[in-house]
Short mmCIF file of C-alpha atoms in Angstrom, two decimals:
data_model
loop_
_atom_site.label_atom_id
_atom_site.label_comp_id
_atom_site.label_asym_id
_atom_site.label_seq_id
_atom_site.Cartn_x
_atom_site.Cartn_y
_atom_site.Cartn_z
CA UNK T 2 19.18 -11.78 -13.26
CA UNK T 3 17.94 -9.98 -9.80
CA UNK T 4 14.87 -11.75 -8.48
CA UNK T 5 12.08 -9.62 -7.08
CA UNK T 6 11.59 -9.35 -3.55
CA UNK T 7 8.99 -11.65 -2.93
CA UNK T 8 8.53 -10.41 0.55
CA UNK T 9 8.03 -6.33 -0.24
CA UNK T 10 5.11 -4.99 -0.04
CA UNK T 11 5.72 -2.22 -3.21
CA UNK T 12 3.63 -2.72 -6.25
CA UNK T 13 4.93 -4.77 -8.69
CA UNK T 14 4.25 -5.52 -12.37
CA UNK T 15 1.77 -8.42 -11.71
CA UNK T 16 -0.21 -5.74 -9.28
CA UNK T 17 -0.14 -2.73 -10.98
CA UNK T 18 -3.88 -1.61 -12.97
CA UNK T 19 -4.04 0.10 -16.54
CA UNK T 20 -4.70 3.74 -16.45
CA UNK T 21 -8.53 3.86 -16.79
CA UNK T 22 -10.41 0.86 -15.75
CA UNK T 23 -14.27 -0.17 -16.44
CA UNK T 24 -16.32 -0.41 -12.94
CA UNK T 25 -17.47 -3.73 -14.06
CA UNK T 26 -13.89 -4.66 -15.01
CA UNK T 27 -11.45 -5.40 -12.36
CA UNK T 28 -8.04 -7.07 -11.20
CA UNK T 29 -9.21 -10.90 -10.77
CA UNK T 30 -8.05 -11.41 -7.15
CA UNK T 31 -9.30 -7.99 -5.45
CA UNK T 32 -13.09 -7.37 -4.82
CA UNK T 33 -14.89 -5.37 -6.88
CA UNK T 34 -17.68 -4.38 -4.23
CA UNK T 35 -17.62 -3.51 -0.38
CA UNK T 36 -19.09 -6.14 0.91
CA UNK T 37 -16.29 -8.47 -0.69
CA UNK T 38 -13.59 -6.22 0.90
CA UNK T 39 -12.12 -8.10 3.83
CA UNK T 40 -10.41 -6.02 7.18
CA UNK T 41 -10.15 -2.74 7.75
CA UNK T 42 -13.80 -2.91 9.40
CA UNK T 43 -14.12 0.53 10.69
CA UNK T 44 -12.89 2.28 7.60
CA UNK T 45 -15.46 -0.29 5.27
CA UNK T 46 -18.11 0.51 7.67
CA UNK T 47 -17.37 4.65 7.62
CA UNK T 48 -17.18 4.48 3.45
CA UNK T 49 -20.77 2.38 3.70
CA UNK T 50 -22.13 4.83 5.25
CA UNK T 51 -21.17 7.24 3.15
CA UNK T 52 -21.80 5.63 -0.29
CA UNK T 53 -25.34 4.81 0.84
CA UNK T 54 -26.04 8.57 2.32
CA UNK T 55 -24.69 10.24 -1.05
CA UNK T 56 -26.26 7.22 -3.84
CA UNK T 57 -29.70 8.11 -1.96
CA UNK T 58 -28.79 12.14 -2.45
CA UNK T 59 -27.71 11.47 -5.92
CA UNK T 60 -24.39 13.54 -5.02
CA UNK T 61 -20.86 12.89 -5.54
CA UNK T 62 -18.89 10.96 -3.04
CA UNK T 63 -16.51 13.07 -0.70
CA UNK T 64 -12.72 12.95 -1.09
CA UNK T 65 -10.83 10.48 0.73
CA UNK T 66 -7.37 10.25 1.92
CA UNK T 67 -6.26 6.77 2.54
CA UNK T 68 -2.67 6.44 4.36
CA UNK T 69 -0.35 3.93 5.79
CA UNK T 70 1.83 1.25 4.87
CA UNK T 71 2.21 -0.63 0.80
CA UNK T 72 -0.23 -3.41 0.27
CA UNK T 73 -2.88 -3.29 2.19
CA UNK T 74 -5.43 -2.50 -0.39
CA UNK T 75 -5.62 1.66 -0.88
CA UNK T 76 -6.19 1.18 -4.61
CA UNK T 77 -8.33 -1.94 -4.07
CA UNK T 78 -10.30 0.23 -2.03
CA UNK T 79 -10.48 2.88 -4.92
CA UNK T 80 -11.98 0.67 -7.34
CA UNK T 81 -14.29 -0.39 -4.87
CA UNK T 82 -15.81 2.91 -4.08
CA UNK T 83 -15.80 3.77 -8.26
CA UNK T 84 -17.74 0.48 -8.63
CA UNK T 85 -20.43 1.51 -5.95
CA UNK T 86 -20.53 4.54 -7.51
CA UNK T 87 -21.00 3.33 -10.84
CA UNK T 88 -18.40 5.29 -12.07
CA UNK T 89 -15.39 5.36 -14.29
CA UNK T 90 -11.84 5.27 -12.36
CA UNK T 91 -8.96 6.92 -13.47
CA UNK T 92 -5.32 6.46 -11.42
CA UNK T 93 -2.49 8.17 -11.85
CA UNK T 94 0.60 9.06 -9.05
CA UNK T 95 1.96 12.10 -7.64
CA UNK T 96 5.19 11.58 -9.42
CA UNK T 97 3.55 11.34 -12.34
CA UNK T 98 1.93 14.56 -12.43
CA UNK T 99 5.23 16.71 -12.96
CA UNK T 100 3.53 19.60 -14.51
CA UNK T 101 -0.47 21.58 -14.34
CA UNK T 102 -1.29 20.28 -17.60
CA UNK T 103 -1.01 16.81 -16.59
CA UNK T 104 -3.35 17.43 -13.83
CA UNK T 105 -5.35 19.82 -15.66
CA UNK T 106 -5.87 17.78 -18.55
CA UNK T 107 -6.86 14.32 -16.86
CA UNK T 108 -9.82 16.80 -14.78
CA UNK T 109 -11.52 18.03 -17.81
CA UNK T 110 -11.93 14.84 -19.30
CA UNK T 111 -13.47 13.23 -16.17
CA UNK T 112 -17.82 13.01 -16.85
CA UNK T 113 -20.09 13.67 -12.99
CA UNK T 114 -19.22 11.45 -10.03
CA UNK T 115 -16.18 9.62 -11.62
CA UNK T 116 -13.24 8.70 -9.23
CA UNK T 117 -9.79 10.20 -9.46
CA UNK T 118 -6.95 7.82 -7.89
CA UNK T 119 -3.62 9.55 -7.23
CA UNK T 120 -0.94 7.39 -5.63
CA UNK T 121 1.72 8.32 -3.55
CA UNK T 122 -0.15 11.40 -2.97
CA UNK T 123 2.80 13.35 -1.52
CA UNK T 124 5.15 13.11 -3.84
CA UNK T 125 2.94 15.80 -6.41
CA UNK T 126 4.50 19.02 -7.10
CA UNK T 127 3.91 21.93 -4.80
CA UNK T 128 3.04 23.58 -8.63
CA UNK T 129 0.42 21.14 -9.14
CA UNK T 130 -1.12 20.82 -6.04
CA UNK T 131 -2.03 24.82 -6.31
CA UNK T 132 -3.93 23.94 -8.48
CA UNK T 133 -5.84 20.64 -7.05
CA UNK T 134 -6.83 23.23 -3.99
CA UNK T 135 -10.12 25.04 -6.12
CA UNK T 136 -10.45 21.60 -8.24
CA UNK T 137 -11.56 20.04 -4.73
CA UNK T 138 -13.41 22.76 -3.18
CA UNK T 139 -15.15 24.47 -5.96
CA UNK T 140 -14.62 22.11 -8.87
CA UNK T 141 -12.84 24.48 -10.91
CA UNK T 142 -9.31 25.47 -12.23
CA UNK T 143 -7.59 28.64 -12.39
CA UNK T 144 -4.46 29.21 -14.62
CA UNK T 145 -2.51 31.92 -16.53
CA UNK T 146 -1.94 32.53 -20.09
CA UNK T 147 1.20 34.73 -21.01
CA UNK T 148 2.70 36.59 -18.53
CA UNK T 149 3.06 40.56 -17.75
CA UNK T 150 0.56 43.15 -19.02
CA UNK T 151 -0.83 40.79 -21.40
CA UNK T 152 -1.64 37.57 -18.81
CA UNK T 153 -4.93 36.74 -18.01
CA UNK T 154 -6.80 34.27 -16.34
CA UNK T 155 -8.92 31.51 -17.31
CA UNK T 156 -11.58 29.27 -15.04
CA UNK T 157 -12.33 25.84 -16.50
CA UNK T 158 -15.09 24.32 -14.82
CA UNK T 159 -14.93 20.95 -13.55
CA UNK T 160 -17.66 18.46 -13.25
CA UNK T 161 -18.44 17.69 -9.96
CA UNK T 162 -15.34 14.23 -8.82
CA UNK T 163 -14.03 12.50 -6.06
CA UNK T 164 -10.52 12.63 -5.19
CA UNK T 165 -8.96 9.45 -3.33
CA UNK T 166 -5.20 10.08 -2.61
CA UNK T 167 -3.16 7.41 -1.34
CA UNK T 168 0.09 7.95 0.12
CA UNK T 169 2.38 5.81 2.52
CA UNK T 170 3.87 8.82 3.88
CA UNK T 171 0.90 11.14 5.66
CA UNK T 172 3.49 13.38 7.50
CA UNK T 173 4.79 15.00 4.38
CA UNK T 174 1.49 16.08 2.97
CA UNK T 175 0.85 19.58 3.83
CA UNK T 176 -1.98 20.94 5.95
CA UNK T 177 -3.71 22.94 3.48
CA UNK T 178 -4.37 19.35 1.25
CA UNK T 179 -4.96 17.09 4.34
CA UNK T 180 -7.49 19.69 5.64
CA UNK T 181 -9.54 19.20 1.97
CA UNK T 182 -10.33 15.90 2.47
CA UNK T 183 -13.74 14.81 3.85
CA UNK T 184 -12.53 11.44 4.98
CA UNK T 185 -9.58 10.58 6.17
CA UNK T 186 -8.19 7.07 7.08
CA UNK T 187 -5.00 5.17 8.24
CA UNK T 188 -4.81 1.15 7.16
CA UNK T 189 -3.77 -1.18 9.70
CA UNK T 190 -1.78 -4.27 8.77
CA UNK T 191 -4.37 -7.38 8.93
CA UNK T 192 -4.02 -9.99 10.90
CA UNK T 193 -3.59 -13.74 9.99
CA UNK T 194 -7.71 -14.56 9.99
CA UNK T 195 -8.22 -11.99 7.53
CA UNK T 196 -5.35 -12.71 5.58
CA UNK T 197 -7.19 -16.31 5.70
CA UNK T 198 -10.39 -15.50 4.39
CA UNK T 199 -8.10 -13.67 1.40
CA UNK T 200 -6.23 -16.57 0.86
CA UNK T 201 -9.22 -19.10 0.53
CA UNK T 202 -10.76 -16.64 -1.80
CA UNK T 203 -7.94 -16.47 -4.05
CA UNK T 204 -6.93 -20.20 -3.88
CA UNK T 205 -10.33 -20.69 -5.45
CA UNK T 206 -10.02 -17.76 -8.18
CA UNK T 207 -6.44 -19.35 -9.18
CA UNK T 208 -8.52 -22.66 -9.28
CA UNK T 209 -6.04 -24.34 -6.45
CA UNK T 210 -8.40 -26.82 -5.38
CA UNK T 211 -5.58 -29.25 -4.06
CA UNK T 212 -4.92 -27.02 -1.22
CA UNK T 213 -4.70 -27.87 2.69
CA UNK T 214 -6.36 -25.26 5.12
CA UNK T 215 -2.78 -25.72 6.76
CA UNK T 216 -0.83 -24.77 3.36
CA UNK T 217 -2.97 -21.53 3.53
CA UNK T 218 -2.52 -20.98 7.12
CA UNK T 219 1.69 -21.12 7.02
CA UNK T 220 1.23 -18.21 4.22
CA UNK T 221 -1.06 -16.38 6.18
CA UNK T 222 1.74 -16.48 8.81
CA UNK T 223 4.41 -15.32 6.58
CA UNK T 224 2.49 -12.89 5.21
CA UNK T 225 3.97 -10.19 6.94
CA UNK T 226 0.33 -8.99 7.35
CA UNK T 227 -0.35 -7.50 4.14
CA UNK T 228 -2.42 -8.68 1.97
CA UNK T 229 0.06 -8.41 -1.11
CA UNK T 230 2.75 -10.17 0.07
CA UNK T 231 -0.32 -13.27 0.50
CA UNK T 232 -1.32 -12.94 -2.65
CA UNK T 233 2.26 -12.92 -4.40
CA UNK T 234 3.64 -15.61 -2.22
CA UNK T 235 0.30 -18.03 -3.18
CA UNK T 236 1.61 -17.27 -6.72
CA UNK T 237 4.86 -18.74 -5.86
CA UNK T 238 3.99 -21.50 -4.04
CA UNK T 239 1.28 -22.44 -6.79
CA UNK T 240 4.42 -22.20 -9.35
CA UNK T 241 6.34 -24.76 -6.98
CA UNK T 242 3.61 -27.24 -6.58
CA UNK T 243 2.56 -27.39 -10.04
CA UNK T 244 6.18 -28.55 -10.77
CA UNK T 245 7.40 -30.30 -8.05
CA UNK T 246 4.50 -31.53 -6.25
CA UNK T 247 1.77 -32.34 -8.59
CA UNK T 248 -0.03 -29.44 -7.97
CA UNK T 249 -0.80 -30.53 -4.55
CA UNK T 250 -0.19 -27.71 -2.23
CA UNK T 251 0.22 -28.97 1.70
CA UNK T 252 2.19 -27.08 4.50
CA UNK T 253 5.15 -28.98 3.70
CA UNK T 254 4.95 -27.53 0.49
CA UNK T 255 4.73 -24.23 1.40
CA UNK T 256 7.79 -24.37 3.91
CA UNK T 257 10.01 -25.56 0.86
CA UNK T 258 8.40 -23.18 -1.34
CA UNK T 259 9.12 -20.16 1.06
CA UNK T 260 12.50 -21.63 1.83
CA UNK T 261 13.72 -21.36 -2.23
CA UNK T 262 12.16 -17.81 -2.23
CA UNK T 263 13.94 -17.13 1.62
CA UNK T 264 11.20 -16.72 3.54
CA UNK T 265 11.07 -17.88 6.78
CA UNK T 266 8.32 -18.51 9.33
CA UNK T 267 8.10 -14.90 10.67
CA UNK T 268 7.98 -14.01 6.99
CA UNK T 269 11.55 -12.30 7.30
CA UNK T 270 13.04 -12.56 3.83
CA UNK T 271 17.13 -12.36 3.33
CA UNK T 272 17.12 -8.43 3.56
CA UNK T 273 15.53 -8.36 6.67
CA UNK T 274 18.00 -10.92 8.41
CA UNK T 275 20.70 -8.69 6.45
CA UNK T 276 19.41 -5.43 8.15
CA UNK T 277 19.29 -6.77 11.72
CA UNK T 278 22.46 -9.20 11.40
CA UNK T 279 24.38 -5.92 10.52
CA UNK T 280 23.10 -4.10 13.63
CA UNK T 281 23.83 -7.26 16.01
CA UNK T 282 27.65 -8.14 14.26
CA UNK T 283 28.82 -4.29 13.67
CA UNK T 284 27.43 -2.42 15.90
CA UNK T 285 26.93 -4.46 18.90
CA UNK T 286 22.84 -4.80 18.90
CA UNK T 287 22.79 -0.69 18.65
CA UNK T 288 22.29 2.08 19.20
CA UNK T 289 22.97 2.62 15.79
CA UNK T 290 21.56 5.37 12.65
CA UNK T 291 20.18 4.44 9.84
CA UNK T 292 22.78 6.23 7.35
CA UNK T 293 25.51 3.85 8.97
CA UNK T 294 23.30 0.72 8.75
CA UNK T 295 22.59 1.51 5.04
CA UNK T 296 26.44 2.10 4.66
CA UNK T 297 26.77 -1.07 6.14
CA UNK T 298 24.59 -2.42 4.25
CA UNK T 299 25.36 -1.24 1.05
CA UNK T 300 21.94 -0.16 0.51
CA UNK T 301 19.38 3.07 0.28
CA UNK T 302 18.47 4.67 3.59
CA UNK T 303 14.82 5.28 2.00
CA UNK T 304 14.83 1.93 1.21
CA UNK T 305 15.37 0.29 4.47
CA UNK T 306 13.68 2.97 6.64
CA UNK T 307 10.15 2.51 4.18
CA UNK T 308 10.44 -1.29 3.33
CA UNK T 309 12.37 -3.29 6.07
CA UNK T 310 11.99 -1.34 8.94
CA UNK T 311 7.90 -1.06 9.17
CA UNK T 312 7.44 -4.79 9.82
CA UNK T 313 10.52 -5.69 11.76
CA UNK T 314 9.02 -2.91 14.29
CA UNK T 315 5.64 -4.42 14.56
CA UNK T 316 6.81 -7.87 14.86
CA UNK T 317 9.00 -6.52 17.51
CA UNK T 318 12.72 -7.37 16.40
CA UNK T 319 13.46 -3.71 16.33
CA UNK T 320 12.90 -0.92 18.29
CA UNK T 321 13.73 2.93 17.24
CA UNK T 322 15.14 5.10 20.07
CA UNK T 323 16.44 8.59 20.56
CA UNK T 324 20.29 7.44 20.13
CA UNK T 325 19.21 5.17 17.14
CA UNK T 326 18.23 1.63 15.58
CA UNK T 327 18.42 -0.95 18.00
CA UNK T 328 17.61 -5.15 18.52
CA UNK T 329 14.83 -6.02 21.26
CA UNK T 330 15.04 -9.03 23.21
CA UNK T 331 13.35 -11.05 20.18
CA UNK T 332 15.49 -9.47 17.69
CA UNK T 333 18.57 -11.45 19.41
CA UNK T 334 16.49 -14.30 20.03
CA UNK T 335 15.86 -14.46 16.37
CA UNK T 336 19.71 -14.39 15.68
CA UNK T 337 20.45 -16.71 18.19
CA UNK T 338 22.49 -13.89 20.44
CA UNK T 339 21.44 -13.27 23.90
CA UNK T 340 20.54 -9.89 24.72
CA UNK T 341 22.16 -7.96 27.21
CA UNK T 342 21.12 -7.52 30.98
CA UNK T 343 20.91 -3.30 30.59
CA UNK T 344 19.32 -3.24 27.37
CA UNK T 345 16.25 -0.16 27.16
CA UNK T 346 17.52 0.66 30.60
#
């Protein structure tokens, strides 16, 4: 049976949330409240700000677009703000929503100030997000019953919500929707301090109290600087000490944990060495496109250009130029190739 990625920042099963979730309630490793939430310092700082301003007006928070790459804590951040809010939060996903009445239906049940979480964001329907434009603005929706001489038009009136849309891909959302949300804010990968102070946190929810600060500083380091990918590979390296090492968890642990998942210490799983191995061996170290490296590959073009390719350009081993996909100086390093003497020239 296929093994999950443990490496990919996507949700999986063990991170998805149900449908409608208590404020007090919560996933047990994510914080419930802002001051809990950890990175991201100017976005936490502009939400504060906010939240305080509109709990002492007794309003409803503004919407808020969150954007940038899987994992690093969009929907955390949504059950945050419903929490401060003391309000209900219910998620759904663009995809999801395939028709009005899906949208239309989830809005009228909503009660004052509760939090509407729509993932992925871009992917909606252009049908549906018609109708999403006067559910923002005016807190109302607008739709048609039958059709020709006898159609008419029906408001339903919304209580007053917050939108938070997440999406990974901000280019594709179209102007009209961008432009209707009050804050707007792209999520930076964290770096390995904060993916520290995570860790410890989490070590001590999962009751790990055999743990080294040096066991929790290797993961931080292959962490690929999202805080998912921490939290999943603590899970695995938990797993492996509990049954091969007593439960004690040291940073020799960890670097034979990682190694029997493939993870090595720039957090690269098998994939990744795939991706730039077939760029170096086929195609010389590039230029190259990424239709012939997925061909290569025997992969999805989607899948490598929104899951490998992010993090192999900000660690550097890749670089994306007019004529194509190509290896920097530290990608051959990394494969053990030298690079050559014109390369970027």
């Amino acid at each position: 049976m296929a093994r999950d990625r443990v490496v990919t920042p996507e949700q999986q099963s063990e991170d998805r949330e149900p449908a409608v979730v208590q404020p007090e309630g919560g996933p047990a490793l994510r914080p419930v409240r802002m001051a809990e939430y950890v990175g991201q310092p100017d976005l936490v700082e502009r939400l504060s700000i906010a939240l305080e301003a509109v709990r002492q007006r007794k309003e409803t928070m503004e919407h808020v677009l969150l954007h940038g790459p899987p994992g690093l804590g969009k929907t955390t951040l949504a059950h945050v703000i419903a929490t401060e809010m003391g309000t209900r939060l219910y998620t759904t996903s663009g995809p999801a929503l395939s028709k009005a009445g899906d949208l239309i239906g989830t809005l009228t049940r909503m009660s004052e100030g509760d939090v509407l979480f729509i993932d992925e964001i871009h992917r909606m329907p252009a049908a549906v997000e018609e109708y999403i434009y006067p559910a923002m603005e005016d807190f109302k929706v607008d739709f048609t019953v039958d059709s020709g001489m006898h159609a008419k038009v029906i408001t339903v009136g919304l209580k007053p919500f917050t939108l938070i849309g997440a999406t990974t891909r901000a280019g594709l959302l179209t102007q009209p929707l961008r432009s209707r949300f009050g804050i707007s804010h792209h999520l930076d990968y964290y770096g390995t301090d904060e993916l520290l102070v995570i860790l410890h946190r989490a070590a001590e929810k999962l009751s790990m109290s055999d743990v080294s600060a040096d066991a929790l500083q290797e993961i931080g380091i292959r962490s690929r600087g999202t805080p998912r990918v921490a939290l999943r590979l603590l899970r695995r390296v938990r797993d492996f000490a509990q049954v091969r090492a007593s439960g004690k968890v040291t940073g020799k642990v960890v670097v034979e944990a990682l190694a029997l998942e493939g993870v090595d210490d720039h957090g690269l799983d098998e994939l990744d060495r795939k991706y730039l191995r077939s760029i170096l061996e086929t195609y010389g170290g590039g230029p190259v496109g990424l239709e012939a490296i997925a061909a290569t590959m025997g992969d999805d073009a989607s899948t490598l250009e929104d899951v490998v390719e992010p993090y192999l350009l900000q660690s550097g081993f890749l670089a994306r130029t007019r004529q194509g996909r190509c290896l920097t100086s530290s990608g051959y390093e990394l494969l053990g190739a030298s690079a050559p003497r014109d390369l970027f020239e």
